[in-house]
Structures are given as C-alpha cells and as structure tokens.
Short mmCIF file of C-alpha atoms in Angstrom, two decimals:
data_model
loop_
_atom_site.label_atom_id
_atom_site.label_comp_id
_atom_site.label_asym_id
_atom_site.label_seq_id
_atom_site.Cartn_x
_atom_site.Cartn_y
_atom_site.Cartn_z
CA UNK X 1 133.87 143.69 381.44
CA UNK X 2 136.25 142.45 378.75
CA UNK X 3 138.13 140.31 381.29
CA UNK X 4 134.84 138.71 382.38
CA UNK X 5 133.97 137.89 378.77
CA UNK X 6 137.43 136.40 378.25
CA UNK X 7 137.14 134.34 381.45
CA UNK X 8 133.74 132.98 380.37
CA UNK X 9 135.13 132.12 376.93
CA UNK X 10 138.05 130.27 378.53
CA UNK X 11 135.61 128.30 380.70
CA UNK X 12 133.65 127.39 377.58
CA UNK X 13 136.87 126.30 375.90
CA UNK X 14 137.76 124.13 378.86
CA UNK X 15 134.31 122.52 378.84
CA UNK X 16 134.51 121.99 375.09
CA UNK X 17 137.94 120.38 375.44
CA UNK X 18 136.52 117.95 378.01
CA UNK X 19 133.55 117.17 375.79
CA UNK X 20 135.80 116.66 372.78
CA UNK X 21 138.04 114.29 374.77
CA UNK X 22 135.00 112.29 375.89
CA UNK X 23 133.63 112.05 372.35
CA UNK X 24 137.02 111.00 370.98
CA UNK X 25 137.24 108.26 373.63
CA UNK X 26 133.70 107.16 372.85
CA UNK X 27 134.49 107.08 369.13
CA UNK X 28 137.59 104.95 369.78
CA UNK X 29 135.51 102.52 371.86
CA UNK X 30 132.90 102.34 369.10
CA UNK X 31 135.63 101.62 366.56
CA UNK X 32 136.83 98.68 368.66
CA UNK X 33 133.26 97.44 369.12
CA UNK X 34 132.63 97.61 365.36
CA UNK X 35 135.87 95.72 364.63
CA UNK X 36 134.88 92.96 367.06
CA UNK X 37 131.38 92.73 365.58
CA UNK X 38 132.82 92.56 362.05
CA UNK X 39 135.19 89.79 363.14
CA UNK X 40 132.27 87.92 364.75
CA UNK X 41 130.31 88.37 361.53
CA UNK X 42 133.06 86.70 359.51
CA UNK X 43 133.34 83.84 361.99
CA UNK X 44 129.58 83.29 362.08
CA UNK X 45 129.36 83.38 358.28
CA UNK X 46 132.06 80.70 357.94
CA UNK X 47 130.34 78.55 360.57
CA UNK X 48 126.96 79.02 358.90
CA UNK X 49 128.38 78.08 355.50
CA UNK X 50 129.93 74.95 357.03
CA UNK X 51 126.61 73.87 358.58
CA UNK X 52 124.74 74.59 355.34
CA UNK X 53 127.21 72.45 353.39
CA UNK X 54 126.79 69.60 355.88
CA UNK X 55 123.02 69.97 355.69
CA UNK X 56 123.16 69.77 351.90
CA UNK X 57 125.20 66.57 352.13
CA UNK X 58 122.78 65.06 354.66
CA UNK X 59 119.80 65.94 352.46
CA UNK X 60 121.51 64.29 349.47
CA UNK X 61 122.02 61.12 351.54
CA UNK X 62 118.38 61.21 352.61
CA UNK X 63 117.27 61.61 349.00
CA UNK X 64 119.49 58.75 347.87
CA UNK X 65 118.11 56.61 350.70
CA UNK X 66 114.58 57.55 349.62
CA UNK X 67 113.78 59.12 352.98
CA UNK X 68 110.58 61.07 352.42
CA UNK X 69 109.90 62.38 355.93
CA UNK X 70 111.87 63.37 359.00
CA UNK X 71 109.19 61.89 361.25
CA UNK X 72 110.11 58.51 362.75
CA UNK X 73 108.63 55.55 360.87
CA UNK X 74 108.19 52.00 362.21
CA UNK X 75 110.35 50.54 359.44
CA UNK X 76 113.27 52.99 359.88
CA UNK X 77 116.68 51.34 360.07
CA UNK X 78 119.28 52.66 362.53
CA UNK X 79 121.06 54.39 359.62
CA UNK X 80 117.86 56.14 358.54
CA UNK X 81 117.12 57.17 362.13
CA UNK X 82 120.64 58.67 362.49
CA UNK X 83 120.29 60.45 359.15
CA UNK X 84 116.96 61.99 360.18
CA UNK X 85 118.33 63.08 363.55
CA UNK X 86 121.40 64.52 361.82
CA UNK X 87 119.26 66.53 359.41
CA UNK X 88 117.13 67.90 362.26
CA UNK X 89 120.26 68.81 364.22
CA UNK X 90 121.79 70.55 361.21
CA UNK X 91 118.55 72.44 360.54
CA UNK X 92 118.64 73.71 364.13
CA UNK X 93 122.30 74.70 363.77
CA UNK X 94 121.64 76.60 360.54
CA UNK X 95 118.72 78.41 362.19
CA UNK X 96 120.82 79.37 365.23
CA UNK X 97 123.83 80.56 363.20
CA UNK X 98 121.61 82.56 360.83
CA UNK X 99 120.06 84.28 363.85
CA UNK X 100 123.51 84.99 365.33
CA UNK X 101 124.72 86.37 362.02
CA UNK X 102 121.62 88.57 361.64
CA UNK X 103 122.06 89.96 365.19
CA UNK X 104 125.74 90.64 364.53
CA UNK X 105 124.92 92.47 361.30
CA UNK X 106 122.42 94.59 363.23
CA UNK X 107 125.12 95.34 365.83
CA UNK X 108 127.55 96.42 363.12
CA UNK X 109 124.97 98.71 361.52
CA UNK X 110 123.88 100.20 364.86
CA UNK X 111 127.49 100.82 365.86
CA UNK X 112 128.26 102.48 362.53
CA UNK X 113 125.19 104.70 362.89
CA UNK X 114 126.29 105.70 366.39
CA UNK X 115 129.81 106.36 365.08
CA UNK X 116 128.37 108.70 362.45
CA UNK X 117 126.41 110.57 365.10
CA UNK X 118 129.41 110.89 367.43
CA UNK X 119 131.64 112.00 364.53
CA UNK X 120 129.14 114.71 363.60
CA UNK X 121 128.96 115.89 367.22
CA UNK X 122 132.73 115.88 367.46
CA UNK X 123 133.10 117.92 364.29
CA UNK X 124 130.52 120.44 365.50
CA UNK X 125 132.23 120.85 368.89
CA UNK X 126 135.63 121.33 367.24
CA UNK X 127 134.21 124.06 364.98
CA UNK X 128 132.58 125.72 367.99
CA UNK X 129 135.87 125.54 369.88
CA UNK X 130 137.70 127.16 366.95
CA UNK X 131 135.12 129.95 366.79
CA UNK X 132 135.41 130.66 370.52
CA UNK X 133 139.22 130.54 370.38
CA UNK X 134 139.22 133.04 367.50
CA UNK X 135 137.12 135.44 369.55
CA UNK X 136 139.73 135.62 372.31
#
C-alpha cells in the first residue's frame, strides 16, 4: 500500500513539474510581450507628442492668418487652403496616435494582470510540489 501511495505521489510530482515548466514558459512569453508593448508605448508617445507640437504650430499660423473656420471658403487663398488641410490632417494623426497609445496602455495593463495571475499560480504549484516531495 505504501509503494502505491509513493508511486501516486511521484506521478503528481511529475505532473506538477510539467505544469510548472509550462507556467514558467508562459511567464517568460508574457514578460517579452510586456516589454514589446512598453517599447511601443514609448514610440507612440513620442510620435503623438511630435504630431501635437506640429498641430500647435499649425493652429498658431491659422490664428495669425485670421483663419476662423476649417471649412473651405470662397475667398481662401492657396496658402489658407493648405493650412486648413494641414490642420485637419494633423487632427486626424493626433486622434489615431492617441487611440494607438490608449490600446497599447491597455495591452500593457492586461499583460501585467495576466503575469500576476500566472505568478500566483506558479507560486502555488511550487508550494504544492514541496509539500508532496516532503511527504515522500
């Protein structure tokens, strides 16, 4: 009977070792995914800041040129038309980069939450493995 109990415990240990290996691999993959998302976040933030600065400059030019609307007007000069189109284009760019940045931040947070969960599971399985190993 004792040998059967020991054999079952060894099977449990083997299964736990496999599960621990899988969780450690998953945690390593999550770590890489988080690092990539954090790098993307930095890149997107720099790009967003660049577009916002350009938008600010374009708005200053529009203000100095007394442009009061982005809608085309019959008396718009080619310079005014280009300025309006530039502002609209920059507004679209800022919107797109803000969305990308927001999605990337959500990815970072979701990955970190998953990493916490996997770490907790890993810790629990290691404690369980130690307890079973002690009983042998």
